[in-house]
mmCIF file of C-alpha atoms in Angstrom:
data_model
loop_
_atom_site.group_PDB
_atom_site.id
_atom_site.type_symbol
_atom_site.label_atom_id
_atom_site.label_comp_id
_atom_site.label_asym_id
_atom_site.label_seq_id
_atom_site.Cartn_x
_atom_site.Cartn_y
_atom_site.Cartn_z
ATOM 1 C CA UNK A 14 59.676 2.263 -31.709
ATOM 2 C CA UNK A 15 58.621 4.147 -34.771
ATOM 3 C CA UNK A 16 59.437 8.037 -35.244
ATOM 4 C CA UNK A 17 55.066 8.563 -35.286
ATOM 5 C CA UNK A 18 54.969 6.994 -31.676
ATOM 6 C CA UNK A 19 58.372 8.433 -30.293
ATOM 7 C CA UNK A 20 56.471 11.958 -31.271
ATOM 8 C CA UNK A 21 53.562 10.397 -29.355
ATOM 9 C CA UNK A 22 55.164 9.379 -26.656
ATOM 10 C CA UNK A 23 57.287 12.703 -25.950
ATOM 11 C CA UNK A 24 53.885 14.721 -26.606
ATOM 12 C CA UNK A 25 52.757 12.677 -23.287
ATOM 13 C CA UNK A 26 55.780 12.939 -21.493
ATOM 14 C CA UNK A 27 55.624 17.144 -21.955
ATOM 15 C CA UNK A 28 51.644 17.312 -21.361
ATOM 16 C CA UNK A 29 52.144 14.843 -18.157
ATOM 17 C CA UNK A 30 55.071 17.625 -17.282
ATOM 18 C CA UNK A 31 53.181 20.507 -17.503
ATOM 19 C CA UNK A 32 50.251 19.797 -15.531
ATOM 20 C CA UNK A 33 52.167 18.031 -12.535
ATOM 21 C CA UNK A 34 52.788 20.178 -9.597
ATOM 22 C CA UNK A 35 56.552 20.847 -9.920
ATOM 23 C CA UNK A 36 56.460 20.507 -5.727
ATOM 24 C CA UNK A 37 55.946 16.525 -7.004
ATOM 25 C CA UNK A 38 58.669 16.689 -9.404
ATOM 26 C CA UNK A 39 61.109 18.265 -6.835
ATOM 27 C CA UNK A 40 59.788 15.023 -4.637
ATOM 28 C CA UNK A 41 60.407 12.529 -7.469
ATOM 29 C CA UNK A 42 64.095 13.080 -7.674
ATOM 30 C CA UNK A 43 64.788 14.096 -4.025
ATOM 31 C CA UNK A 44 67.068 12.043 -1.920
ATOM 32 C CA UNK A 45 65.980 9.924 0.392
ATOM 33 C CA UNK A 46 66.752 11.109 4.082
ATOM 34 C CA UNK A 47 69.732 10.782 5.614
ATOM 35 C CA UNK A 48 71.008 8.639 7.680
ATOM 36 C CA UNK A 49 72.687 8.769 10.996
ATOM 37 C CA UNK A 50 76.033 7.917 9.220
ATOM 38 C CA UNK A 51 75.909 9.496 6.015
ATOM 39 C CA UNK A 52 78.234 11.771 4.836
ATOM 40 C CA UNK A 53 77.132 15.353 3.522
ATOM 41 C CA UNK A 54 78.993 15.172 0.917
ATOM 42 C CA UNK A 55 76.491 12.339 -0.396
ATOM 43 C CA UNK A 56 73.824 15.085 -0.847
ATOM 44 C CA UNK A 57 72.303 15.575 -4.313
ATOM 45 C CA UNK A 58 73.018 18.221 -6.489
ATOM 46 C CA UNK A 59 69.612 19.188 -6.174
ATOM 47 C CA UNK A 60 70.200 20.561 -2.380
ATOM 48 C CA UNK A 61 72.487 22.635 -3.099
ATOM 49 C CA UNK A 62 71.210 24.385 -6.026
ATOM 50 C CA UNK A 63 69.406 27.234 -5.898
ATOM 51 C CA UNK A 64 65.701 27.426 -4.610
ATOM 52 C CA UNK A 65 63.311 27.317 -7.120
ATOM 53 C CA UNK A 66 60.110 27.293 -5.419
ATOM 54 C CA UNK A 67 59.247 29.833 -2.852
ATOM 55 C CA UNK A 68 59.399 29.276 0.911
ATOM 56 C CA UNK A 69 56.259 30.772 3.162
ATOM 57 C CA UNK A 70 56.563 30.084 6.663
ATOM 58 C CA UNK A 71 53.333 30.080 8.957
ATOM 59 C CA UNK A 72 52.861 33.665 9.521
ATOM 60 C CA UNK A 73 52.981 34.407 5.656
ATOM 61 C CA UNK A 74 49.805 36.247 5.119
ATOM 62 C CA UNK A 75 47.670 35.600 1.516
ATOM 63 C CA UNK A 76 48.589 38.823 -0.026
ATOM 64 C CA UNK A 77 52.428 37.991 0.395
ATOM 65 C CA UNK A 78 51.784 34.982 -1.940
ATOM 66 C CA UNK A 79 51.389 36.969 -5.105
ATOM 67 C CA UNK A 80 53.977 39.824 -3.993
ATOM 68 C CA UNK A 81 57.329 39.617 -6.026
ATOM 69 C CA UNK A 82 60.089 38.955 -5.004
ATOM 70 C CA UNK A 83 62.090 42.470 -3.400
ATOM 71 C CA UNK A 84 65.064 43.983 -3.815
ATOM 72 C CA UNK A 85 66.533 46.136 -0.869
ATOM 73 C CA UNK A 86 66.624 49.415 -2.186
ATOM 74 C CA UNK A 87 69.584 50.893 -3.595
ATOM 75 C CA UNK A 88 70.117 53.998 -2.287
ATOM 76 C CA UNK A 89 72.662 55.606 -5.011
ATOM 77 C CA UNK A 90 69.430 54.962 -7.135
ATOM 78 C CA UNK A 91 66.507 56.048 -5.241
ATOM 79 C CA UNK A 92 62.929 55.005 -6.627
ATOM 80 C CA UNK A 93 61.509 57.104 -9.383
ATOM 81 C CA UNK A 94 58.984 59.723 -8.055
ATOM 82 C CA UNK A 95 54.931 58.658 -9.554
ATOM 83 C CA UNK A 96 54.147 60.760 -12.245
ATOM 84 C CA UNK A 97 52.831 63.523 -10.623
ATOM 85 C CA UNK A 98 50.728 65.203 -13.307
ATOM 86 C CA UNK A 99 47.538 63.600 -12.188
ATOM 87 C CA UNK A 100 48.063 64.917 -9.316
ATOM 88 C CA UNK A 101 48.152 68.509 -9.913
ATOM 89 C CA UNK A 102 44.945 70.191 -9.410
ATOM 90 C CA UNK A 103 43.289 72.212 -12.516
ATOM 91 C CA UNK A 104 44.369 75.531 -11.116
ATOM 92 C CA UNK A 105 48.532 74.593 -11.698
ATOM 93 C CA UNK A 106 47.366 72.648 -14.836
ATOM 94 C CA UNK A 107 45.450 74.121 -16.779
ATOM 95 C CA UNK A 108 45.518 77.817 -15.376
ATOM 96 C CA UNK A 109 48.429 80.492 -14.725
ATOM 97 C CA UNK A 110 48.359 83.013 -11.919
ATOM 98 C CA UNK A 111 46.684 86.161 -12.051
ATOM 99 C CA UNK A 112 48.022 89.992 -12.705
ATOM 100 C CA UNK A 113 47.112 91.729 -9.566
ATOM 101 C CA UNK A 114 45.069 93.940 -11.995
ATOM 102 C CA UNK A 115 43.101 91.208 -12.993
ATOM 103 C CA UNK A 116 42.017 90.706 -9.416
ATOM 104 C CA UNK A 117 41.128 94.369 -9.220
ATOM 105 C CA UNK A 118 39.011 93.721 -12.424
ATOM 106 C CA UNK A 119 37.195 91.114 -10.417
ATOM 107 C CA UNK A 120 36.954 93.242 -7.252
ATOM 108 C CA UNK A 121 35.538 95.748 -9.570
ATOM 109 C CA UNK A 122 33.014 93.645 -11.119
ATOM 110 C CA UNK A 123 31.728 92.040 -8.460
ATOM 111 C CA UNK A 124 31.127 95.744 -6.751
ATOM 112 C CA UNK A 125 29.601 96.925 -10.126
ATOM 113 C CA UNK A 126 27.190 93.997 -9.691
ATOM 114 C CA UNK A 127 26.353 94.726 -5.931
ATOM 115 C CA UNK A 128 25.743 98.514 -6.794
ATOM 116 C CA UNK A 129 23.704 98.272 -9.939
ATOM 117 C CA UNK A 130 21.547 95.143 -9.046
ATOM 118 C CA UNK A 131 21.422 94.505 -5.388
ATOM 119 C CA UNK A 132 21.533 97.961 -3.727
ATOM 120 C CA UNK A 133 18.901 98.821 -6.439
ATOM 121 C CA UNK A 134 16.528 95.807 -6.976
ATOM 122 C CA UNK A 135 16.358 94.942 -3.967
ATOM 123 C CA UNK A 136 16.830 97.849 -1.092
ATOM 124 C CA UNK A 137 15.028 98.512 1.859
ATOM 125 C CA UNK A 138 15.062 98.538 5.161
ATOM 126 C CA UNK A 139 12.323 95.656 6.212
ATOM 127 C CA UNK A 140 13.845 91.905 7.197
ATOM 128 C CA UNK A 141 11.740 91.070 3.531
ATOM 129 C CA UNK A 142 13.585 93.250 1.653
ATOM 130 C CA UNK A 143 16.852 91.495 3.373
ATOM 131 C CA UNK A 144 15.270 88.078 2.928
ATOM 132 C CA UNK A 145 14.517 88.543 -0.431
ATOM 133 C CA UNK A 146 18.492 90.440 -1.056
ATOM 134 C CA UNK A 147 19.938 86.742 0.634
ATOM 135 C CA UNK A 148 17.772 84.409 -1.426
ATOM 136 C CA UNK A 149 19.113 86.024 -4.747
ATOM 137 C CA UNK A 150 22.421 86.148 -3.547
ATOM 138 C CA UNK A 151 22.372 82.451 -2.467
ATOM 139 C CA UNK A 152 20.812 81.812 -5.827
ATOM 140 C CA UNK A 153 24.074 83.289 -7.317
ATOM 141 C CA UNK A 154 26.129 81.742 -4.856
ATOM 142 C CA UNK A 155 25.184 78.533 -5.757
ATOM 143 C CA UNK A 156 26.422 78.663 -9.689
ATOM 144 C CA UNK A 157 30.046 78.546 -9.546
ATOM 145 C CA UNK A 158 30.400 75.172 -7.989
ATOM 146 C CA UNK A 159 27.726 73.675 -10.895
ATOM 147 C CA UNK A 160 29.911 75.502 -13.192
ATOM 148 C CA UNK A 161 33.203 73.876 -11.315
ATOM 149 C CA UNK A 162 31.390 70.099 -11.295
ATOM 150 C CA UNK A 163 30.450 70.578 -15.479
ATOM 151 C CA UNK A 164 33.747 71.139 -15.967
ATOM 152 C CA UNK A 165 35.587 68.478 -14.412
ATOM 153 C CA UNK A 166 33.492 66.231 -15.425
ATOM 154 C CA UNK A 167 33.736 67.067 -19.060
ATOM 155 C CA UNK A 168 37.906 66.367 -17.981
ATOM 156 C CA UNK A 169 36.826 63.258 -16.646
ATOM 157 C CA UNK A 170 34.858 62.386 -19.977
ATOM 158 C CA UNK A 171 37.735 63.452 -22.450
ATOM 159 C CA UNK A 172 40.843 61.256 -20.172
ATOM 160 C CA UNK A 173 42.309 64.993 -19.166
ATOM 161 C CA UNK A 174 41.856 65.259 -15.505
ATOM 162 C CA UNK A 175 40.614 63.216 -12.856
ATOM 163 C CA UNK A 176 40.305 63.847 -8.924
ATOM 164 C CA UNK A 177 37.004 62.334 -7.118
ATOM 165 C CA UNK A 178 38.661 65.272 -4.183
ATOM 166 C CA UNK A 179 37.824 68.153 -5.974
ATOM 167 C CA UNK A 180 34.318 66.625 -7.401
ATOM 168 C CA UNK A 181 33.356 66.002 -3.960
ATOM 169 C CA UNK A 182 34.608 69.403 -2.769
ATOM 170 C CA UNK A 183 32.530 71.359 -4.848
ATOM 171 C CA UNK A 184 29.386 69.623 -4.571
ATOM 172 C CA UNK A 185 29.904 70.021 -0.741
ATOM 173 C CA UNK A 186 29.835 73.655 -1.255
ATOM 174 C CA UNK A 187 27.136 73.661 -3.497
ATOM 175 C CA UNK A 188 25.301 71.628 -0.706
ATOM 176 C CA UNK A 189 25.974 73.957 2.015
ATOM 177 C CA UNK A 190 24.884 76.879 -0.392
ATOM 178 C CA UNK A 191 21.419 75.305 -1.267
ATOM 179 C CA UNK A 192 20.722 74.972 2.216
ATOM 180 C CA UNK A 193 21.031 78.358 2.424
ATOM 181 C CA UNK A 194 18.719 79.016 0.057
ATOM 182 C CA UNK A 195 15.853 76.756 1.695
ATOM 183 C CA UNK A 196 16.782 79.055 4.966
ATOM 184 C CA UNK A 197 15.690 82.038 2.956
ATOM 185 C CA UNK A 198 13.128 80.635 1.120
ATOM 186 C CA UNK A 199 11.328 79.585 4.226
ATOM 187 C CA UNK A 200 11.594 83.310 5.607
ATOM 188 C CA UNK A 201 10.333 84.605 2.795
ATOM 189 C CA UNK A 202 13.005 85.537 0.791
ATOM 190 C CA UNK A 203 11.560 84.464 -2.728
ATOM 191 C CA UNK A 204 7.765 85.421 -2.054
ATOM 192 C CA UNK A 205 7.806 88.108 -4.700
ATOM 193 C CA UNK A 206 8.128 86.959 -8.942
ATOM 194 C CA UNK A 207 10.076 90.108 -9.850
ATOM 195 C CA UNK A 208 12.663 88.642 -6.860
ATOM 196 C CA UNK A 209 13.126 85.071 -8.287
ATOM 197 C CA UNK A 210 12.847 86.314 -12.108
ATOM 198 C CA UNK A 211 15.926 88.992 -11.579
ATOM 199 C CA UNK A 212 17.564 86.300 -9.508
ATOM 200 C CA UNK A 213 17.313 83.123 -11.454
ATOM 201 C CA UNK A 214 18.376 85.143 -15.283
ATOM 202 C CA UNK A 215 21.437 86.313 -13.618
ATOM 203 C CA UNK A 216 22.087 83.007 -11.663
ATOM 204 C CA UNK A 217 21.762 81.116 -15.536
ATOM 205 C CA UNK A 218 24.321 84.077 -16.595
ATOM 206 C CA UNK A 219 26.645 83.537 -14.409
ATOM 207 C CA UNK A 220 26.782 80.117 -14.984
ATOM 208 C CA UNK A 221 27.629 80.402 -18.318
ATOM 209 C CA UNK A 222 30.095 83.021 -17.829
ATOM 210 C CA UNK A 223 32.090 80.495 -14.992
ATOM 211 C CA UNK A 224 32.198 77.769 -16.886
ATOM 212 C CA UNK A 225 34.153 79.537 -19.703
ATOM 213 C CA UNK A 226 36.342 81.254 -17.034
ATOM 214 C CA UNK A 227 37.047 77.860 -15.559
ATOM 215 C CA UNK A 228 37.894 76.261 -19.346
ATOM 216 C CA UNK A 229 40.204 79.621 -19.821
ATOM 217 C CA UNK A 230 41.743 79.248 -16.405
ATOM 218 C CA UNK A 231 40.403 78.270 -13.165
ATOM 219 C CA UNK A 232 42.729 80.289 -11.153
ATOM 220 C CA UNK A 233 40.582 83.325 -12.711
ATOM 221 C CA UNK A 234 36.982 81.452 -12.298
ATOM 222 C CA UNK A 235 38.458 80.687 -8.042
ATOM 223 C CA UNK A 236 39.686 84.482 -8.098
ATOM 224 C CA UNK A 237 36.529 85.699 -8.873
ATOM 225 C CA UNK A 238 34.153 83.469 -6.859
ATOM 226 C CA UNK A 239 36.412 84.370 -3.960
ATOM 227 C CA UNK A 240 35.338 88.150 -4.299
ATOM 228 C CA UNK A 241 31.206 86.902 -4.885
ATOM 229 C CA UNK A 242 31.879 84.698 -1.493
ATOM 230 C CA UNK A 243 33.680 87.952 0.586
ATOM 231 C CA UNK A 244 30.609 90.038 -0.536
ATOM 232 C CA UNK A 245 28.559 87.608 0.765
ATOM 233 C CA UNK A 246 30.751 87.553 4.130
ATOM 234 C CA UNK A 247 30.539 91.124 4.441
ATOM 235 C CA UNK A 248 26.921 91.475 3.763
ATOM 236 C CA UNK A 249 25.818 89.121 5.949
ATOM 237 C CA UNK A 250 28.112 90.199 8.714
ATOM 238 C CA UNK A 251 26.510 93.878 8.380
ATOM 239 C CA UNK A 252 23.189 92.608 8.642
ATOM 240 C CA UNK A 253 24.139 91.025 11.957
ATOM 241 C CA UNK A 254 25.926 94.147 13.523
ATOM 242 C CA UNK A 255 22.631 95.966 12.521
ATOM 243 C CA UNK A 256 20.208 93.436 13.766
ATOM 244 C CA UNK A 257 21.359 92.027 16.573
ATOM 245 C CA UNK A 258 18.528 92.176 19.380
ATOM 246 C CA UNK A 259 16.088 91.662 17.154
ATOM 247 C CA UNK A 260 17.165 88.494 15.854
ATOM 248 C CA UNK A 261 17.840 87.041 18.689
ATOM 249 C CA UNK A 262 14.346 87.521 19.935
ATOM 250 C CA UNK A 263 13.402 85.029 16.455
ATOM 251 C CA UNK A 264 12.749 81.101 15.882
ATOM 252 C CA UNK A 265 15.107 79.699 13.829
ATOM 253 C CA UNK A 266 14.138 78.157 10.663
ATOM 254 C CA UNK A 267 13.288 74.196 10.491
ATOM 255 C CA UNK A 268 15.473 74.280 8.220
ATOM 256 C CA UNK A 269 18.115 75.589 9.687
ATOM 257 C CA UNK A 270 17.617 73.209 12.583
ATOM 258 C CA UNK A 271 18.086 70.119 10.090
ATOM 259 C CA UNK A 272 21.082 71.149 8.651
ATOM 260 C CA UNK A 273 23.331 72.359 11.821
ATOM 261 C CA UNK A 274 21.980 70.753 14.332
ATOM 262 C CA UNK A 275 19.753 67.164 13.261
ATOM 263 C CA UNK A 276 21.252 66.516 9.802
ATOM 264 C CA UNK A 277 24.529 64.170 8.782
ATOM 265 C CA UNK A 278 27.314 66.732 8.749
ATOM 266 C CA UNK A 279 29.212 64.768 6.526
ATOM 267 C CA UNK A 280 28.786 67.413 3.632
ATOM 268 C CA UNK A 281 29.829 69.543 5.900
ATOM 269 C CA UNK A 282 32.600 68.913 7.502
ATOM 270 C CA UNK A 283 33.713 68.370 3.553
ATOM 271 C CA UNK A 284 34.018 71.896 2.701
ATOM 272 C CA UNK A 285 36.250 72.848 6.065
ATOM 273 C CA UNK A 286 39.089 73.017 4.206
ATOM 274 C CA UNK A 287 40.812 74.661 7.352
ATOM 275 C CA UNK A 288 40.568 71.590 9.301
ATOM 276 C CA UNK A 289 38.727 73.313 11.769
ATOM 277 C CA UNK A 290 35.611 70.996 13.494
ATOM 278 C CA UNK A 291 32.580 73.629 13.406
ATOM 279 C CA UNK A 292 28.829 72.624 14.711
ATOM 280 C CA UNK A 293 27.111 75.673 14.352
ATOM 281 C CA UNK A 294 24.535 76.789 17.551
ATOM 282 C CA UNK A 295 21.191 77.749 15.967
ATOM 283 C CA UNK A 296 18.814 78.672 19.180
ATOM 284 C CA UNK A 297 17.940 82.046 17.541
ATOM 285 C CA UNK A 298 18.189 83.321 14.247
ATOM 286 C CA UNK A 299 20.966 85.466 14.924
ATOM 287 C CA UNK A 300 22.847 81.886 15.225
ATOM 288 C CA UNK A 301 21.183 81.135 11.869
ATOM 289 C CA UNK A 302 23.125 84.097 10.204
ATOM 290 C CA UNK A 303 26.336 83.751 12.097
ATOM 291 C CA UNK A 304 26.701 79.937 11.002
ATOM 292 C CA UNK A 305 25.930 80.714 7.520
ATOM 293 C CA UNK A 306 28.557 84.206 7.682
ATOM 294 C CA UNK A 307 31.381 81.742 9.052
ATOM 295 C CA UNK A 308 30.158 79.476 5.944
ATOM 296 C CA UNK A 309 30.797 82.157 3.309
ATOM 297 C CA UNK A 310 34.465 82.834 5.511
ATOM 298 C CA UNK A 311 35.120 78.963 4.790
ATOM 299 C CA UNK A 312 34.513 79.553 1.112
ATOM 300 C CA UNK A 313 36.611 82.665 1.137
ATOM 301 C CA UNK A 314 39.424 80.681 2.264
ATOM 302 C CA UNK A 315 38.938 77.758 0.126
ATOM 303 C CA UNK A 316 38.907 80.265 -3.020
ATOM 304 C CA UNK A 317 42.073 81.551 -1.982
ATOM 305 C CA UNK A 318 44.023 78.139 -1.612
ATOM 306 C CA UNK A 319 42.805 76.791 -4.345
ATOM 307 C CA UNK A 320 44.550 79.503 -6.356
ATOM 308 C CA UNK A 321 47.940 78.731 -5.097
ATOM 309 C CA UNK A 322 47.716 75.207 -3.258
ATOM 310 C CA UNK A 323 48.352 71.912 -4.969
ATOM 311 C CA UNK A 324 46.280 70.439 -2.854
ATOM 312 C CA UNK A 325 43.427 70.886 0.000
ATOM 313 C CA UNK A 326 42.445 68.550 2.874
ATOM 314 C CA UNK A 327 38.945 68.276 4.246
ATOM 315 C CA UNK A 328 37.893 66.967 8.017
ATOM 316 C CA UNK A 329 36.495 63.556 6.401
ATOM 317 C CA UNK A 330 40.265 62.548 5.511
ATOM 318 C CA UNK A 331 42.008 60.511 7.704
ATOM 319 C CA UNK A 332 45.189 61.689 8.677
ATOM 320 C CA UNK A 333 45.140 65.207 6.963
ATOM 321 C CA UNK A 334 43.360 67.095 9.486
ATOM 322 C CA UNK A 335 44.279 66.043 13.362
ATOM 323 C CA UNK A 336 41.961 67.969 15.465
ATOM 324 C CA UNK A 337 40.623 66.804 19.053
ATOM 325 C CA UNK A 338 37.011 66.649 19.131
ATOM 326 C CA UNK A 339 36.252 66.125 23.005
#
């Protein structure tokens, strides 16, 4: 045989090699089964060497075929921990903690605002007046979490920061608030231009203002949007004590209706960061006020964790919050 089709023929041989099933190769050179009388010792080589091919018995599911092989854990060398930067929300990342006179500076601010804008633009002692004071302070209330969403997503864009939890987190708040704005809207609240024009320059502000709080440290932009959401508690909560037999004598709002009672609570249940199951009672209007009070307590609390907490839990995950529902 000449050397051109020796290089032929070994050029079949490895082609014909690496395209047969090596379960048929295995086969080729198998013994042949024993017989009643033959001695174990008679057993190829090939028996006792060591398994090449993976065994599956019946109740091997799919996945398990493309799992690797596993080693039993060694326990003088435990498994490396994830890296756990990604999962550090932005307040431990990117911020620091605040100077306790920082947060007075915020208390202070936030009272400077109420006193120089709301108990002067908009006082009185008519339910318009008090319509008209909630729809610019749920047109407010609404900013920070657009400012929050910007921001993360401009992480997302640049490969700093990623966590769908805290994008859906904020939008659910900024859901809940714009429902509170159609409740006020629909009793009036934005009837008058010199309302909406005061309430809409300072809501464009603010927004501003957050996002660079947020880029400087969101611990600061939480802090402060913690001390715009107790305002809002405590406002709404005098407005009840005051009001009470009155309002419970008034329709609720449709819209009011749609979002506590006829609406997907989904969004929600998203923001309950307390795992606590709420669904609101609106017969009255005094229910409409008390279900959006509790609403500005929720974002109280979720202001304050999210200054300290690595992490925050919502009733939509499974296994974070446990709470019996009948």
């Amino acid at each position: 045989m000449t050397p051109s089709n020796r290089s032929s023929t070994l050029f079949v041989a490895s082609f014909l090699l690496s395209i047969t099933p090596t379960k048929f190769i295995v086969s080729a050179f198998a013994p042949p089964p024993l017989s009643s009388g033959t001695s174990v010792n008679h057993i190829n080589c090939l028996t006792t060497t060591p398994n090449i091919l993976p065994s599956f018995s019946s109740s091997t599911t799919s996945s398990s075929l493309y799992a690797s092989s596993t080693v039993p854990p060694n326990k003088s060398n435990p498994k490396p921990k994830p890296n756990s930067s990604s999962d550090i929300n932005p307040s431990t990342k990117f911020g620091s903690p605040l100077s306790d006179s920082l947060k007075e500076a915020n208390r202070f601010a936030i009272g400077f605002l109420k006193g120089s804008i709301f108990d002067t633009f908009f006082a009185g002692s008519d339910y318009q007046r008090a319509f008209a004071r909630f729809y610019a302070l749920e047109t407010i209330a609404r900013v920070p979490y657009f400012s929050y969403l910007s921001v993360l997503h401009l992480y997302e864009t640049l490969g700093k920061w990623r966590r769908a939890k805290y994008l859906k987190l904020h939008f659910a708040e900024s859901w809940n608030e714009l429902h509170h704005l159609l409740i006020m809207e629909e009793l009036g609240g934005n009837d008058r231009f010199f309302d909406r024009f005061i309430a809409q320059h300072i809501a464009v502000a603010y927004y501003f203002v957050v996002v660079f709080l947020y880029l400087l440290n969101p611990v600061e932009a939480y802090n402060l949007n913690q001390e715009v959401e107790e305002h809002a508690y405590a406002t709404y909560d005098q407005f009840l004590k005051e009001n009470e037999e009155e309002l419970k004598e008034m329709k609720p709002p449709r819209a009011a209706i749609e979002y506590y009672r006829e609406g997907d609570m989904y969004m929600f249940d998203e923001f309950q960061t307390e795992c606590e199951l709420r669904r609101p009672v609106v017969d009255n209007l005094y229910d409409v006020f008390v279900a959006i009070r509790e609403d500005e307590a929720a974002h109280v609390k979720t202001m304050e964790k999210l200054q300290t907490e690595l992490d925050v839990s919502s009733m939509n995950e499974d296994g974070e919050c446990e709470v019996d529902i009948f």
